[in-house]
Amino acid sequence: VRVWSNLGTALERSGQYGEASEAFDKALALQPNSGPVQLNVGIMRMHLGKDDEAMKYFQRSLQLSLNAIEQARAHVMIGSVYGRKKMPKEAESHFRTALTIVPTDVPAHRNLVQSLLDQGRRPEAIRHLNYAVLVTNNDQSLQQMLFEQTFGQ
């Protein structure tokens, strides 16, 4: 399982999502009740534009054993699927859940801000960005987002 997962991760990082998906599918065949493998298969399905399939894997991963970082990532990914489906309130809920699990999760903060902006809640998004920059120890991507929202629009 570890070999297939490591191969899948390497292929994902190089942008070879189809091949990465095949590697993670092989890991899943060997260990179908692995939360992390379910999560990785879901991420690959999302990369391939198969959001409904991805959602099933993300939800299944939450039912299985995941550490806190993996739980937060699963919620971020579920929120991302909802965001792509133009369902920002549902997305917001999952990003907030991720942040209760891992308060310093930068992707969760970025995506939460985007879901707030998608709902027309710009002042709240800016307030959250100020908070997020502090709790993430001045993450550059969040600082840039804050600058753009404060001065760019």
PDB file of C-alpha atoms in Angstrom:
ATOM      1  CA  VAL A   1       0.000   0.000   0.000  1.00  0.00           C
ATOM      2  CA  ARG A   2       2.781   2.404   0.957  1.00  0.00           C
ATOM      3  CA  VAL A   3       4.594   1.874  -2.355  1.00  0.00           C
ATOM      4  CA  TRP A   4       1.454   2.579  -4.421  1.00  0.00           C
ATOM      5  CA  SER A   5       0.566   5.583  -2.248  1.00  0.00           C
ATOM      6  CA  ASN A   6       4.083   7.003  -2.519  1.00  0.00           C
ATOM      7  CA  LEU A   7       4.023   6.511  -6.288  1.00  0.00           C
ATOM      8  CA  GLY A   8       0.608   8.169  -6.479  1.00  0.00           C
ATOM      9  CA  THR A   9       1.859  11.138  -4.466  1.00  0.00           C
ATOM     10  CA  ALA A  10       4.925  11.539  -6.695  1.00  0.00           C
ATOM     11  CA  LEU A  11       2.808  11.342  -9.850  1.00  0.00           C
ATOM     12  CA  GLU A  12       0.300  13.850  -8.421  1.00  0.00           C
ATOM     13  CA  ARG A  13       3.091  16.310  -7.638  1.00  0.00           C
ATOM     14  CA  SER A  14       4.292  16.065 -11.238  1.00  0.00           C
ATOM     15  CA  GLY A  15       0.760  16.718 -12.529  1.00  0.00           C
ATOM     16  CA  GLN A  16       0.217  13.203 -13.871  1.00  0.00           C
ATOM     17  CA  TYR A  17      -3.244  12.820 -12.367  1.00  0.00           C
ATOM     18  CA  GLY A  18      -4.423   9.884 -14.473  1.00  0.00           C
ATOM     19  CA  GLU A  19      -1.390   7.806 -13.556  1.00  0.00           C
ATOM     20  CA  ALA A  20      -1.567   8.962  -9.940  1.00  0.00           C
ATOM     21  CA  SER A  21      -5.202   7.922  -9.824  1.00  0.00           C
ATOM     22  CA  GLU A  22      -4.273   4.438 -11.055  1.00  0.00           C
ATOM     23  CA  ALA A  23      -1.599   4.117  -8.364  1.00  0.00           C
ATOM     24  CA  PHE A  24      -4.009   5.182  -5.616  1.00  0.00           C
ATOM     25  CA  ASP A  25      -6.652   2.806  -6.989  1.00  0.00           C
ATOM     26  CA  LYS A  26      -4.136  -0.045  -6.577  1.00  0.00           C
ATOM     27  CA  ALA A  27      -3.474   1.051  -2.999  1.00  0.00           C
ATOM     28  CA  LEU A  28      -7.240   1.128  -2.404  1.00  0.00           C
ATOM     29  CA  ALA A  29      -7.631  -2.403  -3.787  1.00  0.00           C
ATOM     30  CA  LEU A  30      -5.068  -3.582  -1.233  1.00  0.00           C
ATOM     31  CA  GLN A  31      -6.468  -1.609   1.698  1.00  0.00           C
ATOM     32  CA  PRO A  32     -10.086  -0.530   1.054  1.00  0.00           C
ATOM     33  CA  ASN A  33     -10.704   0.539   4.659  1.00  0.00           C
ATOM     34  CA  SER A  34      -7.836   3.006   4.801  1.00  0.00           C
ATOM     35  CA  GLY A  35      -9.026   6.550   5.433  1.00  0.00           C
ATOM     36  CA  PRO A  36      -5.889   8.155   3.968  1.00  0.00           C
ATOM     37  CA  VAL A  37      -6.117   6.035   0.815  1.00  0.00           C
ATOM     38  CA  GLN A  38      -9.815   6.903   0.409  1.00  0.00           C
ATOM     39  CA  LEU A  39      -8.876  10.580   0.801  1.00  0.00           C
ATOM     40  CA  ASN A  40      -6.144  10.344  -1.848  1.00  0.00           C
ATOM     41  CA  VAL A  41      -8.424   8.527  -4.296  1.00  0.00           C
ATOM     42  CA  GLY A  42     -10.980  11.305  -3.787  1.00  0.00           C
ATOM     43  CA  ILE A  43      -8.384  13.990  -4.450  1.00  0.00           C
ATOM     44  CA  MET A  44      -7.408  12.281  -7.695  1.00  0.00           C
ATOM     45  CA  ARG A  45     -11.055  12.003  -8.761  1.00  0.00           C
ATOM     46  CA  MET A  46     -11.403  15.731  -8.113  1.00  0.00           C
ATOM     47  CA  HIS A  47      -8.296  16.478 -10.206  1.00  0.00           C
ATOM     48  CA  LEU A  48      -9.910  14.474 -12.993  1.00  0.00           C
ATOM     49  CA  GLY A  49     -13.140  16.499 -12.741  1.00  0.00           C
ATOM     50  CA  LYS A  50     -15.164  13.680 -11.175  1.00  0.00           C
ATOM     51  CA  ASP A  51     -16.511  15.696  -8.266  1.00  0.00           C
ATOM     52  CA  ASP A  52     -19.435  13.421  -7.373  1.00  0.00           C
ATOM     53  CA  GLU A  53     -17.133  10.407  -7.153  1.00  0.00           C
ATOM     54  CA  ALA A  54     -14.607  12.458  -5.205  1.00  0.00           C
ATOM     55  CA  MET A  55     -17.260  13.470  -2.674  1.00  0.00           C
ATOM     56  CA  LYS A  56     -18.070   9.812  -1.950  1.00  0.00           C
ATOM     57  CA  TYR A  57     -14.417   9.037  -1.254  1.00  0.00           C
ATOM     58  CA  PHE A  58     -14.012  12.118   0.961  1.00  0.00           C
ATOM     59  CA  GLN A  59     -17.095  11.250   2.986  1.00  0.00           C
ATOM     60  CA  ARG A  60     -15.980   7.630   3.308  1.00  0.00           C
ATOM     61  CA  SER A  61     -12.534   8.733   4.461  1.00  0.00           C
ATOM     62  CA  LEU A  62     -14.135  10.631   7.345  1.00  0.00           C
ATOM     63  CA  GLN A  63     -15.872   7.436   8.462  1.00  0.00           C
ATOM     64  CA  LEU A  64     -12.530   5.658   8.672  1.00  0.00           C
ATOM     65  CA  SER A  65      -9.430   6.306  10.727  1.00  0.00           C
ATOM     66  CA  LEU A  66      -7.800   9.637   9.926  1.00  0.00           C
ATOM     67  CA  ASN A  67      -5.440  11.790  11.952  1.00  0.00           C
ATOM     68  CA  ALA A  68      -6.396  15.417  12.636  1.00  0.00           C
ATOM     69  CA  ILE A  69      -4.574  16.830   9.619  1.00  0.00           C
ATOM     70  CA  GLU A  70      -6.204  14.264   7.321  1.00  0.00           C
ATOM     71  CA  GLN A  71      -9.642  14.989   8.834  1.00  0.00           C
ATOM     72  CA  ALA A  72      -9.157  18.692   8.199  1.00  0.00           C
ATOM     73  CA  ARG A  73      -7.994  17.985   4.643  1.00  0.00           C
ATOM     74  CA  ALA A  74     -11.052  15.820   3.980  1.00  0.00           C
ATOM     75  CA  HIS A  75     -13.314  18.673   5.116  1.00  0.00           C
ATOM     76  CA  VAL A  76     -11.386  21.142   2.951  1.00  0.00           C
ATOM     77  CA  MET A  77     -11.797  18.850  -0.032  1.00  0.00           C
ATOM     78  CA  ILE A  78     -15.532  18.378   0.606  1.00  0.00           C
ATOM     79  CA  GLY A  79     -15.855  22.146   0.920  1.00  0.00           C
ATOM     80  CA  SER A  80     -13.946  22.549  -2.340  1.00  0.00           C
ATOM     81  CA  VAL A  81     -16.369  20.242  -4.140  1.00  0.00           C
ATOM     82  CA  TYR A  82     -19.279  22.286  -2.788  1.00  0.00           C
ATOM     83  CA  GLY A  83     -17.494  25.446  -3.910  1.00  0.00           C
ATOM     84  CA  ARG A  84     -17.116  24.071  -7.428  1.00  0.00           C
ATOM     85  CA  LYS A  85     -20.819  23.208  -7.388  1.00  0.00           C
ATOM     86  CA  LYS A  86     -21.627  26.861  -6.491  1.00  0.00           C
ATOM     87  CA  MET A  87     -22.840  25.903  -3.009  1.00  0.00           C
ATOM     88  CA  PRO A  88     -20.839  28.383  -0.883  1.00  0.00           C
ATOM     89  CA  LYS A  89     -22.813  27.967   2.349  1.00  0.00           C
ATOM     90  CA  GLU A  90     -22.193  24.228   2.371  1.00  0.00           C
ATOM     91  CA  ALA A  91     -18.555  24.853   1.472  1.00  0.00           C
ATOM     92  CA  GLU A  92     -18.222  27.367   4.310  1.00  0.00           C
ATOM     93  CA  SER A  93     -19.494  24.831   6.822  1.00  0.00           C
ATOM     94  CA  HIS A  94     -16.785  22.321   5.899  1.00  0.00           C
ATOM     95  CA  PHE A  95     -14.007  24.921   5.850  1.00  0.00           C
ATOM     96  CA  ARG A  96     -15.060  26.047   9.329  1.00  0.00           C
ATOM     97  CA  THR A  97     -15.099  22.422  10.507  1.00  0.00           C
ATOM     98  CA  ALA A  98     -11.576  21.951   9.152  1.00  0.00           C
ATOM     99  CA  LEU A  99     -10.457  25.027  11.086  1.00  0.00           C
ATOM    100  CA  THR A 100     -11.906  23.715  14.337  1.00  0.00           C
ATOM    101  CA  ILE A 101      -9.732  20.631  13.831  1.00  0.00           C
ATOM    102  CA  VAL A 102      -6.561  22.407  12.633  1.00  0.00           C
ATOM    103  CA  PRO A 103      -6.839  26.170  13.292  1.00  0.00           C
ATOM    104  CA  THR A 104      -3.676  26.948  11.304  1.00  0.00           C
ATOM    105  CA  ASP A 105      -4.713  25.141   8.090  1.00  0.00           C
ATOM    106  CA  VAL A 106      -3.867  27.680   5.367  1.00  0.00           C
ATOM    107  CA  PRO A 107      -5.954  26.069   2.561  1.00  0.00           C
ATOM    108  CA  ALA A 108      -8.979  26.014   4.867  1.00  0.00           C
ATOM    109  CA  HIS A 109      -8.525  29.722   5.624  1.00  0.00           C
ATOM    110  CA  ARG A 110      -8.085  30.617   1.935  1.00  0.00           C
ATOM    111  CA  ASN A 111     -11.110  28.596   0.902  1.00  0.00           C
ATOM    112  CA  LEU A 112     -13.253  29.946   3.738  1.00  0.00           C
ATOM    113  CA  VAL A 113     -12.449  33.485   2.624  1.00  0.00           C
ATOM    114  CA  GLN A 114     -13.367  32.596  -0.952  1.00  0.00           C
ATOM    115  CA  SER A 115     -16.681  31.087   0.160  1.00  0.00           C
ATOM    116  CA  LEU A 116     -17.447  34.262   2.131  1.00  0.00           C
ATOM    117  CA  LEU A 117     -16.615  36.371  -0.929  1.00  0.00           C
ATOM    118  CA  ASP A 118     -18.814  34.112  -3.081  1.00  0.00           C
ATOM    119  CA  GLN A 119     -21.665  34.881  -0.692  1.00  0.00           C
ATOM    120  CA  GLY A 120     -21.078  38.636  -0.942  1.00  0.00           C
ATOM    121  CA  ARG A 121     -19.691  38.829   2.609  1.00  0.00           C
ATOM    122  CA  ARG A 122     -16.524  40.804   1.820  1.00  0.00           C
ATOM    123  CA  PRO A 123     -16.221  42.660   5.171  1.00  0.00           C
ATOM    124  CA  GLU A 124     -16.420  39.337   7.015  1.00  0.00           C
ATOM    125  CA  ALA A 125     -13.890  37.835   4.598  1.00  0.00           C
ATOM    126  CA  ILE A 126     -11.450  40.673   5.323  1.00  0.00           C
ATOM    127  CA  ARG A 127     -11.953  40.284   9.084  1.00  0.00           C
ATOM    128  CA  HIS A 128     -11.285  36.578   8.761  1.00  0.00           C
ATOM    129  CA  LEU A 129      -8.160  37.219   6.691  1.00  0.00           C
ATOM    130  CA  ASN A 130      -6.791  39.491   9.424  1.00  0.00           C
ATOM    131  CA  TYR A 131      -7.350  36.697  11.932  1.00  0.00           C
ATOM    132  CA  ALA A 132      -5.960  34.029   9.589  1.00  0.00           C
ATOM    133  CA  VAL A 133      -2.729  35.946   8.999  1.00  0.00           C
ATOM    134  CA  LEU A 134      -2.178  36.048  12.762  1.00  0.00           C
ATOM    135  CA  VAL A 135      -2.910  32.390  13.516  1.00  0.00           C
ATOM    136  CA  THR A 136      -0.851  31.122  10.570  1.00  0.00           C
ATOM    137  CA  ASN A 137       2.205  33.134  11.604  1.00  0.00           C
ATOM    138  CA  ASN A 138       1.914  35.638   8.728  1.00  0.00           C
ATOM    139  CA  ASP A 139       1.424  33.163   5.885  1.00  0.00           C
ATOM    140  CA  GLN A 140       2.426  34.963   2.678  1.00  0.00           C
ATOM    141  CA  SER A 141      -0.458  33.705   0.556  1.00  0.00           C
ATOM    142  CA  LEU A 142      -2.957  34.938   3.142  1.00  0.00           C
ATOM    143  CA  GLN A 143      -1.141  38.262   3.454  1.00  0.00           C
ATOM    144  CA  GLN A 144      -1.369  38.660  -0.326  1.00  0.00           C
ATOM    145  CA  MET A 145      -5.057  37.793  -0.280  1.00  0.00           C
ATOM    146  CA  LEU A 146      -5.642  40.328   2.509  1.00  0.00           C
ATOM    147  CA  PHE A 147      -3.777  43.022   0.573  1.00  0.00           C
ATOM    148  CA  GLU A 148      -5.781  42.306  -2.575  1.00  0.00           C
ATOM    149  CA  GLN A 149      -9.103  42.355  -0.737  1.00  0.00           C
ATOM    150  CA  THR A 150      -8.243  45.480   1.222  1.00  0.00           C
ATOM    151  CA  PHE A 151      -6.626  47.550  -1.498  1.00  0.00           C
ATOM    152  CA  GLY A 152      -7.179  45.840  -4.824  1.00  0.00           C
ATOM    153  CA  GLN A 153     -10.911  45.827  -5.307  1.00  0.00           C
TER     154      GLN A 153
END
